[in-house]
Structures are given as structure tokens and as C-alpha cells.
Amino acid sequence: MVTSVVTEKKQYKELFLLVVLLCLILFPIYGLAEKRPLRFGKGGSFKILQVADMHYGDGKTTPCEDVFPYQMATCSDLNTTAFIKRMILAEKPDLIVFTGDNIFGYDVTDAAKSLEAAFAPAIASNIPWAAVLGNHDQESALSREGVMKHIVKLKNTLSLVNPVEVHVIDGFGNYNLEVGGVEGSSFENKSVLNLYFLDSGDYSTIPSIPGYGWIKPSQQFWFERTSKRLQRAYMAKPEAQKGPAPGIAYFHIPLPEFSSFDSTNFTGVKQEGISSASVNSGFFTTMVSAGDVKAVFTGHDHLNDFCGELTGIQLCYAGGFGYHAYGKAGWARRARVVVVNLEIMEKGGWGAVKSIKTWKRLDDQHLTAIDGHVLWSKSSAGTRRKKQIGGA
């Protein structure tokens, strides 16, 4: 009798474990569904399209902001959708990144439907895409967590709610993506480009600190650990490298360090103040100390679209994209493109990253490309280091 009970309990336990395993297979954890790995193409390049501040509402019934009076009658969220489609067809990116305020929560009737409509061109393109949150995404029936959980369930997204290995971290939408070398090359099993995505928050929750949110210590700790892990892997055999693979960071709210520039030392325009947090959380210093991030891309301030270099890191705005977002009549909505190119090795074949370039495209008749320039190159970085050492 006792043996029978023990056997029955064992069978129930095995059945329970089997059911759990099947659930994990059939219903993966949010953001853990099988994702297509990112990789440089046979041409040795990887292109990223950044879309900042769509402020999507309810579609064709949501009016445009800050356009000429004669445009108002026919202008809506559908203009934003048309712009994304044009950009995808023109640039054929390998990855699309949405850097927050994807929807304007106050003006949406159904947040889930608005999110799906906002991301629809990316979903339909079958191109991998990733998203972070801004300060307006959660201003409807869905919380920040709810918005991110809905995003990660959408087709073709590589977004994650948060890192699976971290149990406690502030915000939602902190994760990293690795971009492998060209298939068949000696770098095919290495991440030669690392992309970091962080939740810069919405608004301060501390009564004595007014204004916008910021990247918290728990997020910075995760970033530091992730950066160190990726650097160790990159500098280990096979094809051990002497320095880290370049990294790029994407989040919504600009850092206070974006205020370091004037018209003499940036590319682009600055037409409004820098709306960063009223406190400096030290994340810029954290990135400088890590040593791998070469460029940061944000949104939030729609009338700024500049890039400026500070302590070896390019700080860049995308410029306002969406038509339901505030803008400036006559100043075209715009998108930022980044292209990362690999070097050709002496023995032939594609190697490590050689350069990072950028430009913007305007939503005009010709999708005019402007402000093309090199953000970082392996040769100039090496020269700069040698000069510093020589002058010490």
C-alpha cells in the first residue's frame, strides 16, 4: 500500500514536470520566444533605422501637430505610418529601433491596438525590430510594464521586458542584443557589435526631485556586468581581440551631458533646450568607464537632431518622427540611420568593425539625406589613443 502511494506520487510529479516543460515550449516567457539572431550581411555592413517619438494615437482620427494650416485637413497618424514605410523601402535596414514615446497615451482609446498600429510597418516588413519606452507610452490604461509586455509579444520584435538573468532591476525594457560577424568568416561566432537598450523612465517619483526620470543604479550595474561579459568573450580565443567590440546605446531621455555642446562642436541643429533629468545619475561616466560604447541615440526633444562627441562617445538625437508629436511647421519630420561597416582582414574575409556612420532622412518629396558623417572609426580611435599616450 505504501509502495503504491509512493509510486503514484512519483508519477504525479513526473506528469507535473512534463506539463511545465510543455507550457514553457508552447507558451514562452514574455520576450523569450525564439528570436532570429542578428548578423552582419555578406557585404560587411549592418544598418539600423531609428524612429523617435511617433506619438501615435488612434490612427486616421488623430490630428497632426505643428504643420501648416493647409495640411491639417488630410494629416493624421497615417502620415507617420507612411513615413515609416517609405524609410523601410528606401533604406532596407537590418534592424529598426523605436526609441520611446511610441504612442501618446493620453490620446489613445485602446493602448494595445495603438501599439500594434504604430509598429505595423515594422511588423509587416519582416525586419527585426526593437523598442524602448518614453515618458508618454504608459499614459493610458496600460502601465509601463503592461506596455512592454504587449510589445514583446508582437511579431518580429527582439525586445525584452527585462534581462532574464536579473531578478531586480528598475524599469521595463532593459536588454542587450548581439550582432554576429559575417557567416562563414572567422568572426561568425563573435558579437562584433553590441546594442544596449535601457528604460530612461518617465517622471521622477521623488517629491524633492522634479522633472523627468533617469537611468537608475540597478540598470547601470546590469549594464556594467553585461559590458564586461561581452568584452571578455570578444577578447577570448578564437580570434582574440585586443580591445572591446564597439557598443551603441539606445534610450529615450537625453543625459545631462547633451548640454555640453554648442553650434561649434556638433553636427545638426539644436532648436530647444535639453530636457534631461534634473539630477545626473552618472550613467555617462559609467559608459566611459566601461570603454565599449561609441554612440548613444535618444529622442524626447523633437526639435533637436544633432550629434556631438564628448570623451570619446557620440551623443545623438534622432529628431522628431511622428506627426502627432510637437514639431515645427516647415521643419520636416526625420529619421536617423546608422551604418556599421566591417574591415577586410589581411588574409581576406570580413573582420571586426571598422567604422560607424550616420545620416538623417527628411520626410519630404525625395527623402532627402542630410548631415552624413563618421561617428567612429577604428583608425581614428587608434590614432587618438597614440596621441594621448605620446603627450603624457
Coordinates of C-alpha atoms in Angstrom, one line a residue:
M1 CA 0.0 0.0 0.0
V2 CA 2.8 2.4 1.0
T3 CA 4.8 1.5 -2.2
S4 CA 1.7 2.2 -4.3
V5 CA 1.2 5.7 -2.8
V6 CA 4.9 6.5 -3.3
T7 CA 4.7 5.3 -6.9
E8 CA 1.6 7.3 -7.5
K9 CA 3.2 10.5 -6.1
K10 CA 6.2 9.9 -8.3
Q11 CA 4.0 9.6 -11.3
Y12 CA 2.1 12.8 -10.5
K13 CA 5.5 14.6 -10.0
E14 CA 6.7 13.4 -13.4
L15 CA 3.4 14.4 -15.0
F16 CA 3.6 17.9 -13.4
L17 CA 7.2 18.4 -14.7
L18 CA 6.1 17.3 -18.1
V19 CA 3.2 19.8 -18.1
V20 CA 5.5 22.6 -17.0
L21 CA 8.0 21.7 -19.8
L22 CA 5.3 21.7 -22.4
C23 CA 4.0 25.1 -21.2
L24 CA 7.5 26.6 -21.5
I25 CA 7.7 25.3 -25.0
L26 CA 4.2 26.2 -26.2
F27 CA 3.8 29.5 -24.2
P28 CA 7.3 31.0 -23.8
I29 CA 8.0 33.6 -21.2
Y30 CA 7.4 37.2 -22.3
G31 CA 10.2 38.1 -24.7
L32 CA 11.8 34.7 -24.7
A33 CA 10.2 33.4 -27.8
E34 CA 12.7 32.2 -30.4
K35 CA 14.4 35.2 -32.0
R36 CA 16.3 35.5 -35.2
P37 CA 19.9 36.2 -34.4
L38 CA 21.3 39.5 -35.7
R39 CA 24.3 39.2 -38.1
F40 CA 26.3 41.3 -40.5
G41 CA 25.4 40.6 -44.1
K42 CA 27.7 39.3 -46.8
G43 CA 28.5 42.9 -47.8
G44 CA 30.1 43.5 -44.4
S45 CA 27.6 46.1 -43.1
F46 CA 24.8 46.4 -40.7
K47 CA 22.2 49.2 -41.0
I48 CA 19.9 50.5 -38.2
L49 CA 16.9 52.7 -38.7
Q50 CA 16.0 54.8 -35.6
V51 CA 12.4 56.0 -35.2
A52 CA 12.0 58.5 -32.3
D53 CA 8.8 59.9 -30.9
M54 CA 6.0 58.6 -33.1
H55 CA 3.4 59.8 -30.5
Y56 CA 0.9 57.5 -32.3
G57 CA -2.8 58.0 -31.3
D58 CA -5.8 56.4 -32.8
G59 CA -4.8 56.4 -36.4
K60 CA -6.7 58.4 -39.1
T61 CA -8.8 60.2 -36.5
T62 CA -5.8 61.6 -34.6
P63 CA -4.7 65.0 -36.0
C64 CA -1.2 66.2 -36.7
E65 CA 0.6 68.8 -34.6
D66 CA 2.6 71.8 -35.8
V67 CA 2.1 71.5 -39.5
F68 CA 0.9 74.3 -41.9
P69 CA -2.9 75.1 -41.8
Y70 CA -3.4 73.8 -45.3
Q71 CA -2.0 70.4 -44.3
M72 CA -4.3 69.9 -41.3
A73 CA -7.3 68.5 -43.2
T74 CA -5.5 65.5 -44.5
C75 CA -2.8 65.0 -41.9
S76 CA -3.0 62.3 -39.2
D77 CA -1.2 59.3 -37.7
L78 CA -1.4 57.8 -41.1
N79 CA 1.3 60.2 -42.2
T80 CA 3.6 58.7 -39.6
T81 CA 2.8 55.2 -40.9
A82 CA 3.5 56.3 -44.5
F83 CA 6.9 57.8 -43.4
I84 CA 8.0 54.6 -41.8
K85 CA 7.0 52.6 -44.8
R86 CA 9.0 55.0 -47.1
M87 CA 12.0 54.8 -44.9
I88 CA 12.0 51.0 -44.8
L89 CA 11.7 50.8 -48.6
A90 CA 14.4 53.4 -49.1
E91 CA 17.0 52.2 -46.6
K92 CA 16.2 48.4 -46.2
P93 CA 17.6 48.4 -42.7
D94 CA 18.8 45.2 -40.9
L95 CA 17.2 46.4 -37.6
I96 CA 14.6 49.1 -36.8
V97 CA 14.8 50.7 -33.3
F98 CA 12.0 52.7 -31.8
T99 CA 13.3 54.9 -29.0
G100 CA 10.2 55.7 -27.0
D101 CA 7.0 57.8 -26.9
N102 CA 5.9 55.2 -29.5
I103 CA 2.3 56.1 -28.6
F104 CA 0.9 59.2 -26.9
G105 CA -1.0 57.5 -24.1
Y106 CA -3.4 60.4 -23.3
D107 CA -4.9 60.3 -26.8
V108 CA -5.3 56.6 -27.4
T109 CA -8.6 54.7 -26.9
D110 CA -7.0 51.3 -26.8
A111 CA -3.3 51.2 -26.0
A112 CA -2.8 47.7 -27.3
K113 CA -4.4 48.4 -30.7
S114 CA -2.4 51.7 -30.9
L115 CA 0.8 49.9 -30.2
E116 CA 0.1 47.4 -32.9
A117 CA -0.8 50.1 -35.4
A118 CA 2.3 52.1 -34.6
F119 CA 4.6 49.2 -35.1
A120 CA 2.6 47.7 -38.0
P121 CA 5.0 48.8 -40.8
A122 CA 8.0 47.2 -39.0
I123 CA 5.9 44.0 -38.3
A124 CA 4.8 43.8 -42.0
S125 CA 8.3 44.3 -43.3
N126 CA 9.6 41.1 -41.6
I127 CA 12.6 43.1 -40.4
P128 CA 13.7 42.6 -36.8
W129 CA 12.9 45.5 -34.6
A130 CA 13.4 46.6 -31.0
A131 CA 11.8 49.2 -28.8
V132 CA 12.2 51.1 -25.6
L133 CA 9.7 53.2 -23.7
G134 CA 9.5 57.0 -23.4
N135 CA 7.6 59.1 -20.9
H136 CA 4.2 59.0 -22.7
D137 CA 3.8 55.3 -23.6
Q138 CA 2.1 54.4 -20.3
E139 CA -0.3 57.4 -20.1
S140 CA -3.3 55.2 -20.8
A141 CA -4.9 52.1 -19.4
L142 CA -1.7 50.1 -19.7
S143 CA 1.2 50.5 -17.2
R144 CA 4.8 50.7 -18.3
E145 CA 5.1 47.0 -17.5
G146 CA 1.9 46.3 -19.4
V147 CA 3.1 48.3 -22.5
M148 CA 6.4 46.4 -22.6
K149 CA 4.7 43.0 -22.1
H150 CA 2.5 43.8 -25.0
I151 CA 5.4 44.9 -27.2
V152 CA 7.4 41.7 -26.7
K153 CA 4.5 39.6 -27.9
L154 CA 4.4 41.3 -31.3
K155 CA 5.8 39.6 -34.4
N156 CA 9.5 40.1 -35.4
T157 CA 10.4 42.1 -32.3
L158 CA 13.6 41.4 -30.4
S159 CA 12.5 43.5 -27.4
L160 CA 12.6 42.0 -23.9
V161 CA 10.7 43.1 -20.8
N162 CA 14.0 42.9 -18.9
P163 CA 17.1 40.7 -18.7
V164 CA 16.2 37.1 -17.8
E165 CA 19.2 36.7 -15.6
V166 CA 18.4 39.8 -13.4
H167 CA 15.9 39.5 -10.7
V168 CA 15.8 43.1 -9.5
I169 CA 16.2 46.0 -11.9
D170 CA 14.4 49.3 -12.3
G171 CA 12.2 50.0 -15.3
F172 CA 11.0 47.8 -18.2
G173 CA 12.8 47.3 -21.5
N174 CA 16.4 46.9 -20.3
Y175 CA 18.1 44.4 -22.6
N176 CA 21.0 43.9 -25.0
L177 CA 21.3 42.5 -28.5
E178 CA 24.5 41.0 -30.0
V179 CA 25.3 41.3 -33.7
G180 CA 27.4 38.5 -35.0
G181 CA 30.1 38.7 -37.7
V182 CA 29.6 37.6 -41.3
E183 CA 28.5 34.0 -41.6
G184 CA 31.5 31.9 -42.8
S185 CA 34.0 34.4 -41.5
S186 CA 36.4 33.8 -38.6
F187 CA 34.1 36.2 -36.6
E188 CA 30.8 34.4 -37.2
N189 CA 30.7 33.2 -33.6
K190 CA 31.6 36.5 -32.0
S191 CA 29.4 39.5 -31.3
V192 CA 31.3 42.3 -33.2
L193 CA 28.7 44.9 -32.3
N194 CA 26.8 45.2 -29.1
L195 CA 23.5 47.1 -28.7
Y196 CA 22.3 48.2 -25.3
F197 CA 18.6 49.2 -24.6
L198 CA 17.6 50.9 -21.4
D199 CA 14.5 52.4 -19.8
S200 CA 15.3 56.0 -19.0
G201 CA 12.0 56.3 -17.1
D202 CA 9.2 58.8 -17.3
Y203 CA 9.0 61.2 -14.4
S204 CA 10.7 61.4 -11.1
T205 CA 9.0 59.6 -8.2
I206 CA 10.9 61.5 -5.6
P207 CA 9.0 64.6 -4.4
S208 CA 12.1 66.7 -3.8
I209 CA 13.4 66.0 -7.3
P210 CA 11.2 67.4 -10.0
G211 CA 11.2 66.6 -13.7
Y212 CA 11.9 63.6 -15.8
G213 CA 13.2 60.1 -14.8
W214 CA 16.7 58.8 -15.2
I215 CA 18.7 55.6 -15.5
K216 CA 19.0 54.1 -12.0
P217 CA 21.9 52.3 -10.3
S218 CA 20.4 48.9 -10.8
Q219 CA 20.3 49.4 -14.5
Q220 CA 23.8 50.7 -14.6
F221 CA 25.0 47.7 -12.6
W222 CA 23.4 45.4 -15.2
F223 CA 25.0 47.4 -18.0
E224 CA 28.4 47.2 -16.4
R225 CA 28.2 43.4 -15.9
T226 CA 26.9 42.9 -19.4
S227 CA 29.6 45.0 -20.9
K228 CA 32.3 43.2 -19.0
R229 CA 30.9 39.8 -20.0
L230 CA 30.7 40.8 -23.7
Q231 CA 34.3 42.2 -23.6
R232 CA 35.7 39.0 -22.1
A233 CA 34.1 36.9 -24.8
Y234 CA 35.3 39.2 -27.6
M235 CA 38.9 39.2 -26.3
A236 CA 39.0 35.5 -25.8
K237 CA 40.1 32.9 -28.4
P238 CA 39.4 32.1 -31.2
E239 CA 40.2 35.5 -32.9
A240 CA 41.1 37.1 -29.6
Q241 CA 40.9 40.9 -29.9
K242 CA 43.0 43.4 -28.0
G243 CA 40.0 45.7 -27.2
P244 CA 36.3 45.5 -26.8
A245 CA 33.8 45.3 -29.7
P246 CA 32.1 48.7 -30.2
G247 CA 28.7 49.3 -28.5
I248 CA 25.7 51.5 -29.2
A249 CA 23.2 52.5 -26.5
Y250 CA 19.5 53.4 -27.2
F251 CA 17.1 55.1 -24.7
H252 CA 14.6 57.9 -24.7
I253 CA 15.5 60.8 -22.4
P254 CA 18.8 62.5 -23.1
L255 CA 21.6 62.6 -20.5
P256 CA 22.5 66.0 -18.9
E257 CA 25.8 65.7 -20.9
F258 CA 23.8 66.5 -24.0
S259 CA 24.0 70.1 -22.8
S260 CA 27.8 70.1 -23.4
F261 CA 27.6 71.3 -27.0
D262 CA 27.1 74.4 -29.0
S263 CA 26.9 75.2 -32.7
T264 CA 30.7 74.9 -33.0
N265 CA 31.0 71.3 -31.9
F266 CA 28.1 69.3 -33.2
T267 CA 26.5 68.2 -36.5
G268 CA 22.8 69.0 -36.9
V269 CA 20.6 71.5 -35.1
K270 CA 19.6 72.5 -31.6
Q271 CA 16.3 74.3 -31.5
E272 CA 15.2 73.7 -27.9
G273 CA 16.6 73.1 -24.5
I274 CA 17.9 69.7 -23.3
S275 CA 15.1 68.1 -21.4
S276 CA 17.1 65.7 -19.3
A277 CA 16.5 64.7 -15.7
S278 CA 17.2 67.4 -13.1
V279 CA 19.8 65.1 -11.5
N280 CA 22.8 63.4 -13.0
S281 CA 22.7 59.7 -12.3
G282 CA 26.2 59.2 -13.6
F283 CA 25.4 56.9 -16.5
F284 CA 27.6 58.8 -18.9
T285 CA 30.6 58.2 -16.6
T286 CA 29.6 54.6 -16.3
M287 CA 29.7 54.2 -20.1
V288 CA 33.0 56.0 -20.4
S289 CA 34.5 53.7 -17.7
A290 CA 33.1 50.6 -19.5
G291 CA 35.0 51.6 -22.6
D292 CA 33.0 50.0 -25.3
V293 CA 30.1 52.4 -26.1
K294 CA 30.9 54.6 -29.0
A295 CA 27.5 56.3 -29.6
V296 CA 24.2 57.0 -27.7
F297 CA 21.0 57.6 -29.5
T298 CA 17.9 59.3 -27.9
G299 CA 14.7 61.1 -28.7
H300 CA 12.4 63.2 -26.4
D301 CA 13.5 66.6 -27.7
H302 CA 11.8 66.6 -31.1
L303 CA 13.4 69.8 -32.4
N304 CA 17.0 68.7 -31.8
D305 CA 18.7 66.4 -34.2
F306 CA 22.4 66.9 -33.5
C307 CA 25.4 64.6 -32.8
G308 CA 28.3 65.7 -30.7
E309 CA 31.3 63.9 -29.3
L310 CA 32.2 64.0 -25.6
T311 CA 35.0 62.0 -24.1
G312 CA 35.0 59.5 -27.0
I313 CA 31.2 58.9 -27.1
Q314 CA 28.9 60.4 -29.7
L315 CA 25.7 61.8 -28.1
C316 CA 23.0 61.9 -30.8
Y317 CA 19.4 62.9 -31.2
A318 CA 17.2 61.4 -33.9
G319 CA 14.9 64.4 -34.4
G320 CA 11.1 64.1 -34.2
F321 CA 9.5 61.5 -36.4
G322 CA 5.8 61.4 -35.6
Y323 CA 3.1 63.8 -36.9
H324 CA 1.0 63.7 -33.7
A325 CA 4.1 64.9 -31.8
Y326 CA 5.0 68.5 -31.4
G327 CA 7.3 69.9 -34.1
K328 CA 7.8 72.9 -36.2
A329 CA 5.8 73.8 -39.3
G330 CA 8.1 73.7 -42.3
W331 CA 10.8 71.7 -40.4
A332 CA 10.4 68.2 -41.8
R333 CA 9.9 65.2 -39.7
R334 CA 13.0 63.0 -39.8
A335 CA 14.6 59.7 -39.0
R336 CA 18.2 58.7 -38.2
V337 CA 20.1 55.9 -40.0
V338 CA 23.3 54.3 -38.7
V339 CA 25.5 52.0 -40.7
V340 CA 28.3 49.9 -39.2
N341 CA 30.9 48.6 -41.6
L342 CA 33.4 45.8 -41.1
E343 CA 37.1 45.8 -42.1
I344 CA 38.6 43.4 -44.6
M345 CA 41.3 41.3 -42.9
E346 CA 44.8 40.9 -44.4
K347 CA 44.2 37.2 -45.0
G348 CA 40.9 38.0 -46.7
G349 CA 37.3 37.9 -45.4
W350 CA 35.4 40.2 -43.1
G351 CA 36.8 41.0 -39.6
A352 CA 35.9 43.4 -36.8
V353 CA 34.1 46.7 -37.0
K354 CA 35.9 49.4 -39.0
S355 CA 33.6 52.4 -38.8
I356 CA 30.2 53.7 -37.6
K357 CA 28.5 56.3 -39.9
T358 CA 25.2 58.1 -39.7
W359 CA 22.8 60.4 -41.6
K360 CA 19.2 61.6 -41.4
R361 CA 16.4 61.5 -43.9
L362 CA 13.7 64.1 -44.1
D363 CA 10.0 63.3 -44.9
D364 CA 10.0 65.4 -48.0
Q365 CA 9.4 64.5 -51.6
H366 CA 12.8 63.0 -52.1
L367 CA 13.5 61.6 -48.6
T368 CA 16.5 64.0 -48.6
A369 CA 19.5 62.7 -46.8
I370 CA 21.4 65.2 -44.6
D371 CA 24.3 65.5 -42.2
G372 CA 26.1 62.4 -43.2
H373 CA 29.3 61.9 -41.2
V374 CA 31.5 59.3 -39.5
L375 CA 30.7 58.8 -35.8
W376 CA 33.6 56.5 -35.0
S377 CA 36.4 54.7 -36.9
K378 CA 38.9 52.1 -35.8
S379 CA 41.8 54.0 -37.3
S380 CA 41.0 57.4 -35.8
A381 CA 40.4 55.8 -32.4
G382 CA 43.8 54.2 -32.6
T383 CA 45.4 57.5 -33.6
R384 CA 43.7 59.3 -30.8
R385 CA 45.0 56.8 -28.2
K386 CA 48.5 57.1 -29.5
K387 CA 48.5 60.9 -29.3
Q388 CA 47.2 60.7 -25.7
I389 CA 50.0 58.3 -24.7
G390 CA 52.6 60.3 -26.6
G391 CA 51.6 63.5 -24.8
A392 CA 51.5 62.0 -21.3

